[in-house]
Amino acid sequence: MKAAVLRAAAPALSIEEVERPQVVPGYTLLRVLACGVCRTDLHIFEHDLPTVRDPLIPGHQIVGEVVDGATAELPLGSRAGVSWIGGADLTCPFCLRGEENLCDAPTLTGYTVNGGYAEFALVRSDFAFPLPSSVEPKYLAPLLCAGIIGFRSLRVAGTRPGERVGLFGFGASASLAIQVLRHWGCEVYVATRGDQHRAQAREAGAQWVGAEDERPPVALDRAVTFAPSGQVVVAALSSLRKGGVVAINAIHLDEMPAFDYDKLLWGERQIRSVTNMTRQDARDFLALAHEIGIRPHVRTFPLAQANEALQAVKHETADGPCVILP
Ligand SMILES: [Zn+2]
Ligand SMILES: [Zn+2]
């Protein structure tokens, strides 16, 4: 099969013929129909994350057709999706509580195991989710990481229908989360850098849109921050009503600036981090996305242009998520 392969010493992905993976018990082979390109892929590509597998096929927003290793839930020929959490031990104290997002020994798709920048991908059957065949695969791929984690962020923030919710930053994840918020009848306040992101937020129905250093004109019930910036977390915190919650949707954060406890955190305000996703988040979000009819504005690349897709994510030259079509 053809695959885009990352080698630790190479400056770019190389498009290669590699052996097609063989099904083993507990696994399903997917013919990849689409694979989303996530900012985390860029961090892996640029070795911001430590190299744990070399060579590696990246990609963790996989939409595929079941071609081998079918199960009752994933019959031959059906559609399935796989995300960043490609497996968990299911035995650690976190997994036993249904918090597989916190598992001590997770399998990470396109990082600790090969991912979806390829014609085929071998995935754990119990971490693959059925997807509708009626929707074009390119629209489903961005839902699998950006979408699910954005949804989890709204959950971690404790969002309820009709509330005032702030989104600080407006990339792929926020542009999907706002569609859920609008569906729930929430008022959405967006503070973000970039004219393009602000225009997208307005188009998506935000109540108020401002620059990254502007504050929403009302006190927020919930806020989600998407930028890897402690400054932005404090800005979000300072926009909350008493009892409000900031959820941080970022794997890394630069230094958190000192802030005034009495003014900003007192009053039972909370700051919470968002870590990965559970299978329940995935199932709930994918069902909701289908009900709402979420169709992200995607830019597609053939597998041969996987490097161009990564650069488009890096430089934010696409006005929506990037998706590779093998
Ligand atoms: Zn991702
Ligand atoms: Zn576990």
Coordinates of C-alpha atoms and ligand atoms in Angstrom, one line a residue:
M1 CA 0.0 0.0 0.0
K2 CA 1.0 3.6 -0.4
A3 CA 1.7 5.6 2.8
A4 CA 3.2 8.9 3.9
V5 CA 6.0 7.9 6.2
L6 CA 7.8 10.0 8.8
R7 CA 11.4 9.2 9.6
A8 CA 13.1 10.8 12.5
A9 CA 16.1 12.0 10.4
A10 CA 14.1 13.2 7.4
P11 CA 12.9 16.8 6.8
A12 CA 9.7 15.7 5.1
L13 CA 7.2 12.8 4.9
S14 CA 8.1 10.4 2.2
I15 CA 5.5 8.7 0.0
E16 CA 6.4 5.1 0.0
E17 CA 5.1 1.6 -0.9
V18 CA 4.9 -0.3 2.4
E19 CA 3.5 -3.6 3.5
R20 CA -0.2 -3.7 4.0
P21 CA -1.0 -4.6 7.7
Q22 CA -2.6 -8.0 8.4
V23 CA -5.5 -8.4 10.7
V24 CA -4.9 -10.0 14.1
P25 CA -7.6 -10.9 16.7
G26 CA -9.2 -7.8 18.2
Y27 CA -8.3 -5.6 15.2
T28 CA -10.1 -4.3 12.1
L29 CA -8.5 -3.4 8.8
L30 CA -9.9 -0.2 7.2
R31 CA -9.4 1.0 3.7
V32 CA -8.8 4.6 4.4
L33 CA -11.3 6.9 2.7
A34 CA -10.1 10.2 4.4
C35 CA -7.8 11.2 7.2
G36 CA -7.9 14.6 8.9
V37 CA -4.7 16.5 9.6
C38 CA -4.5 17.7 13.2
R39 CA -2.2 20.3 14.7
T40 CA -0.9 17.4 16.9
D41 CA 0.4 15.7 13.6
L42 CA 2.4 18.8 13.1
H43 CA 3.9 18.6 16.6
I44 CA 4.8 14.9 15.9
F45 CA 6.2 15.9 12.5
E46 CA 8.3 18.7 13.9
H47 CA 9.5 16.5 16.9
D48 CA 8.0 18.8 19.5
L49 CA 6.6 15.5 20.9
P50 CA 9.3 12.9 21.6
T51 CA 9.8 10.3 18.9
V52 CA 8.4 6.9 20.1
R53 CA 8.1 5.1 16.8
D54 CA 10.4 5.4 13.8
P55 CA 9.4 5.1 11.0
L56 CA 5.8 6.2 11.6
I57 CA 2.7 6.7 9.5
P58 CA 0.9 9.6 11.2
G59 CA -2.8 10.5 11.1
H60 CA -5.4 10.1 13.8
Q61 CA -8.7 11.2 12.3
I62 CA -9.3 8.2 10.1
V63 CA -12.5 7.4 8.2
G64 CA -12.4 4.0 6.6
E65 CA -14.3 1.2 5.1
V66 CA -14.2 -2.2 7.0
V67 CA -12.4 -4.6 4.7
D68 CA -11.2 -7.3 7.2
G69 CA -11.6 -8.1 10.9
A70 CA -15.4 -7.3 10.8
T71 CA -17.4 -7.3 14.1
A72 CA -21.1 -7.2 14.9
E73 CA -20.8 -3.4 15.2
L74 CA -18.5 -3.0 12.3
P75 CA -19.7 -5.3 9.5
L76 CA -17.7 -5.7 6.2
G77 CA -18.2 -2.7 3.9
S78 CA -19.4 -0.4 6.7
R79 CA -17.9 2.9 7.6
A80 CA -15.8 3.3 10.8
G81 CA -13.9 6.1 12.4
V82 CA -10.8 6.1 14.6
S83 CA -9.4 9.0 16.7
W84 CA -6.3 9.8 18.7
I85 CA -7.1 7.3 21.5
G86 CA -6.7 4.1 19.5
G87 CA -6.8 1.9 22.6
A88 CA -6.4 1.7 26.4
D89 CA -5.4 -1.1 28.7
L90 CA -9.0 -1.2 30.2
T91 CA -7.5 -2.4 33.5
C92 CA -6.0 0.6 35.2
P93 CA -8.0 2.5 37.8
F94 CA -8.9 5.2 35.3
C95 CA -10.2 2.8 32.6
L96 CA -12.2 1.0 35.3
R97 CA -14.0 4.3 36.0
G98 CA -14.7 4.8 32.3
E99 CA -12.0 7.5 32.2
E100 CA -10.0 5.9 29.4
N101 CA -8.9 9.4 28.4
L102 CA -6.7 9.3 31.5
C103 CA -5.4 5.7 31.0
D104 CA -1.8 5.2 32.1
A105 CA -1.0 3.1 29.0
P106 CA -3.0 4.4 26.1
T107 CA -2.4 3.6 22.4
L108 CA -2.2 6.8 20.4
T109 CA -3.2 6.5 16.8
G110 CA -0.5 7.9 14.4
Y111 CA 2.0 8.2 17.2
T112 CA 2.6 5.0 19.2
V113 CA 1.0 3.0 16.4
N114 CA 0.7 3.7 12.7
G115 CA -2.2 5.9 11.6
G116 CA -4.2 6.9 8.6
Y117 CA -1.9 8.7 6.1
A118 CA -2.0 5.6 4.1
E119 CA -4.3 3.5 1.9
F120 CA -5.1 1.0 4.8
A121 CA -5.0 1.2 8.6
L122 CA -5.1 -1.5 11.2
V123 CA -7.1 -0.3 14.2
R124 CA -8.4 -1.8 17.5
S125 CA -12.0 -2.9 16.8
D126 CA -13.2 -1.7 20.3
F127 CA -11.8 1.8 19.6
A128 CA -13.4 2.2 16.2
F129 CA -16.8 3.9 15.9
P130 CA -19.5 3.2 13.3
L131 CA -20.0 6.2 11.0
P132 CA -22.9 6.9 8.5
S133 CA -22.3 5.9 4.9
S134 CA -24.5 8.7 3.7
V135 CA -22.0 11.5 4.5
E136 CA -18.9 12.2 2.4
P137 CA -15.8 10.9 4.3
K138 CA -14.0 14.2 4.0
Y139 CA -16.7 15.9 6.2
L140 CA -16.5 13.2 8.9
A141 CA -12.7 13.1 9.3
P142 CA -12.3 16.5 11.2
L143 CA -15.0 15.4 13.6
L144 CA -12.8 12.6 14.9
C145 CA -10.3 14.7 16.9
A146 CA -11.0 18.4 16.6
G147 CA -14.7 17.7 16.9
I148 CA -14.7 15.2 19.7
I149 CA -12.2 17.1 21.9
G150 CA -14.1 20.3 21.3
F151 CA -17.2 18.6 22.5
R152 CA -15.4 17.1 25.5
S153 CA -14.2 20.7 26.3
L154 CA -17.8 21.9 26.4
R155 CA -18.6 19.0 28.8
V156 CA -15.7 19.6 31.0
A157 CA -16.8 23.3 31.2
G158 CA -20.2 22.0 32.4
T159 CA -22.0 23.8 29.5
R160 CA -25.8 23.8 29.7
P161 CA -28.3 24.8 27.0
G162 CA -28.9 28.5 26.7
E163 CA -25.7 29.6 28.5
R164 CA -23.2 32.3 27.6
V165 CA -20.1 30.5 26.4
G166 CA -16.8 32.1 25.4
L167 CA -14.4 30.5 22.9
F168 CA -10.9 31.9 23.1
G169 CA -9.2 31.0 19.8
F170 CA -11.1 29.9 16.7
G171 CA -9.4 27.0 14.9
A172 CA -10.8 23.7 13.7
S173 CA -11.9 22.6 17.2
A174 CA -13.8 25.8 18.0
S175 CA -15.4 26.0 14.6
L176 CA -17.0 22.6 15.3
A177 CA -17.8 23.4 19.0
I178 CA -19.7 26.5 18.0
Q179 CA -22.1 24.4 15.9
V180 CA -22.9 22.3 19.0
L181 CA -23.4 25.4 21.1
R182 CA -25.7 27.0 18.6
H183 CA -27.7 23.8 18.5
W184 CA -28.0 24.0 22.3
G185 CA -29.2 27.6 22.0
C186 CA -26.2 29.1 23.7
E187 CA -24.9 32.6 23.2
V188 CA -21.3 32.3 21.9
Y189 CA -18.6 35.0 22.4
V190 CA -15.4 34.5 20.4
A191 CA -12.1 36.3 21.1
T192 CA -9.5 35.3 18.5
R193 CA -6.5 36.5 16.5
G194 CA -6.8 36.7 12.7
D195 CA -9.4 38.5 10.5
Q196 CA -10.1 35.2 8.8
H197 CA -11.0 33.5 12.1
R198 CA -13.1 36.4 13.2
A199 CA -15.0 36.4 9.9
Q200 CA -15.6 32.6 10.3
A201 CA -16.9 33.1 13.9
R202 CA -19.3 35.7 12.8
E203 CA -20.5 33.5 9.9
A204 CA -21.0 30.6 12.3
G205 CA -23.4 32.7 14.4
A206 CA -21.3 34.1 17.3
Q207 CA -23.1 36.7 19.3
W208 CA -20.0 38.8 19.7
V209 CA -16.5 38.6 18.1
G210 CA -13.4 40.4 19.2
A211 CA -9.7 40.4 18.9
E212 CA -7.5 38.2 21.2
D213 CA -6.9 41.0 23.6
E214 CA -10.6 42.1 23.8
R215 CA -13.0 40.9 26.5
P216 CA -16.6 39.8 25.9
P217 CA -19.1 42.5 26.9
V218 CA -20.9 40.1 29.4
A219 CA -19.9 37.8 32.2
L220 CA -19.6 34.3 30.8
D221 CA -21.0 31.1 32.3
R222 CA -18.3 28.9 30.6
A223 CA -15.2 29.5 28.6
V224 CA -13.0 27.2 26.5
T225 CA -9.5 28.3 25.6
F226 CA -7.9 26.8 22.5
A227 CA -4.6 28.8 22.3
P228 CA -1.5 27.3 24.0
S229 CA -1.2 30.4 26.1
G230 CA -1.5 30.9 29.9
Q231 CA -2.3 34.6 29.2
V232 CA -5.4 33.5 27.3
V233 CA -6.5 31.3 30.2
V234 CA -6.3 34.2 32.6
A235 CA -8.2 36.4 30.1
A236 CA -10.9 33.7 30.0
L237 CA -11.0 33.4 33.8
S238 CA -11.4 37.2 34.1
S239 CA -14.4 37.0 31.9
L240 CA -16.3 34.5 34.1
R241 CA -19.3 35.0 36.4
K242 CA -19.1 33.5 39.9
G243 CA -19.2 29.7 39.7
G244 CA -18.1 29.7 36.0
V245 CA -15.6 27.3 34.5
V246 CA -12.7 27.7 32.1
A247 CA -11.8 24.5 30.2
I248 CA -8.3 24.5 28.7
N249 CA -8.3 22.7 25.3
A250 CA -4.5 22.6 24.8
I251 CA -1.9 19.8 25.3
H252 CA 0.8 22.4 26.1
L253 CA 0.6 25.7 27.7
D254 CA 3.3 28.3 28.0
E255 CA 3.8 29.7 31.5
M256 CA 0.7 30.6 33.4
P257 CA 1.0 34.2 34.5
A258 CA 0.4 35.1 38.2
F259 CA -3.2 36.3 38.8
D260 CA -5.1 37.7 41.7
Y261 CA -6.9 34.9 43.5
D262 CA -9.4 37.2 45.3
K263 CA -10.5 38.9 42.1
L264 CA -10.3 36.1 39.6
L265 CA -10.7 32.6 41.2
W266 CA -12.6 33.4 44.4
G267 CA -16.4 32.9 44.0
E268 CA -16.0 29.2 43.1
R269 CA -14.7 29.8 39.6
Q270 CA -12.8 26.9 38.2
I271 CA -9.9 26.2 35.8
R272 CA -9.9 22.7 34.3
S273 CA -7.8 21.0 31.7
V274 CA -9.2 18.8 29.0
T275 CA -7.3 15.6 28.4
N276 CA -8.0 13.5 25.3
M277 CA -11.4 11.9 25.0
T278 CA -13.4 8.8 26.1
R279 CA -15.2 6.5 23.8
Q280 CA -18.5 7.8 25.2
D281 CA -17.5 11.3 24.2
A282 CA -16.9 10.0 20.7
R283 CA -20.1 8.2 20.4
D284 CA -22.2 11.0 21.8
F285 CA -20.5 13.7 19.7
L286 CA -20.7 11.7 16.4
A287 CA -24.4 11.0 17.0
L288 CA -25.0 14.7 17.7
A289 CA -22.9 15.9 14.7
H290 CA -25.0 13.6 12.5
E291 CA -28.2 15.0 14.0
I292 CA -27.1 18.6 13.5
G293 CA -25.7 17.8 10.1
I294 CA -22.3 19.3 10.8
R295 CA -20.4 19.7 7.5
P296 CA -17.0 21.4 8.1
H297 CA -15.6 23.6 5.4
V298 CA -12.6 21.3 4.5
R299 CA -9.7 21.6 2.2
T300 CA -8.6 18.2 0.7
F301 CA -5.2 17.0 -0.4
P302 CA -4.2 13.7 -2.1
L303 CA -1.9 11.4 -0.1
A304 CA 1.0 12.5 -2.4
Q305 CA 0.6 16.0 -1.0
A306 CA 0.7 15.1 2.7
N307 CA 3.6 17.5 3.3
E308 CA 1.6 20.3 1.7
A309 CA -1.4 19.5 4.0
L310 CA 0.9 19.7 7.1
Q311 CA 2.2 23.1 5.9
A312 CA -1.3 24.3 5.3
V313 CA -2.1 23.5 9.0
K314 CA 1.1 25.1 10.2
H315 CA 0.6 28.4 8.3
E316 CA -3.2 28.3 8.6
T317 CA -3.6 28.9 4.9
A318 CA -6.8 26.8 4.7
D319 CA -10.0 28.4 5.9
G320 CA -11.0 25.1 7.7
P321 CA -9.7 21.7 8.5
C322 CA -7.3 19.9 6.1
V323 CA -8.1 16.3 5.0
I324 CA -6.0 13.8 3.2
L325 CA -7.8 11.6 0.6
P326 CA -5.7 8.5 -0.1
Ligands
ZN1 ZN -5.8 15.6 16.9
ZN2 ZN -6.2 2.3 31.5

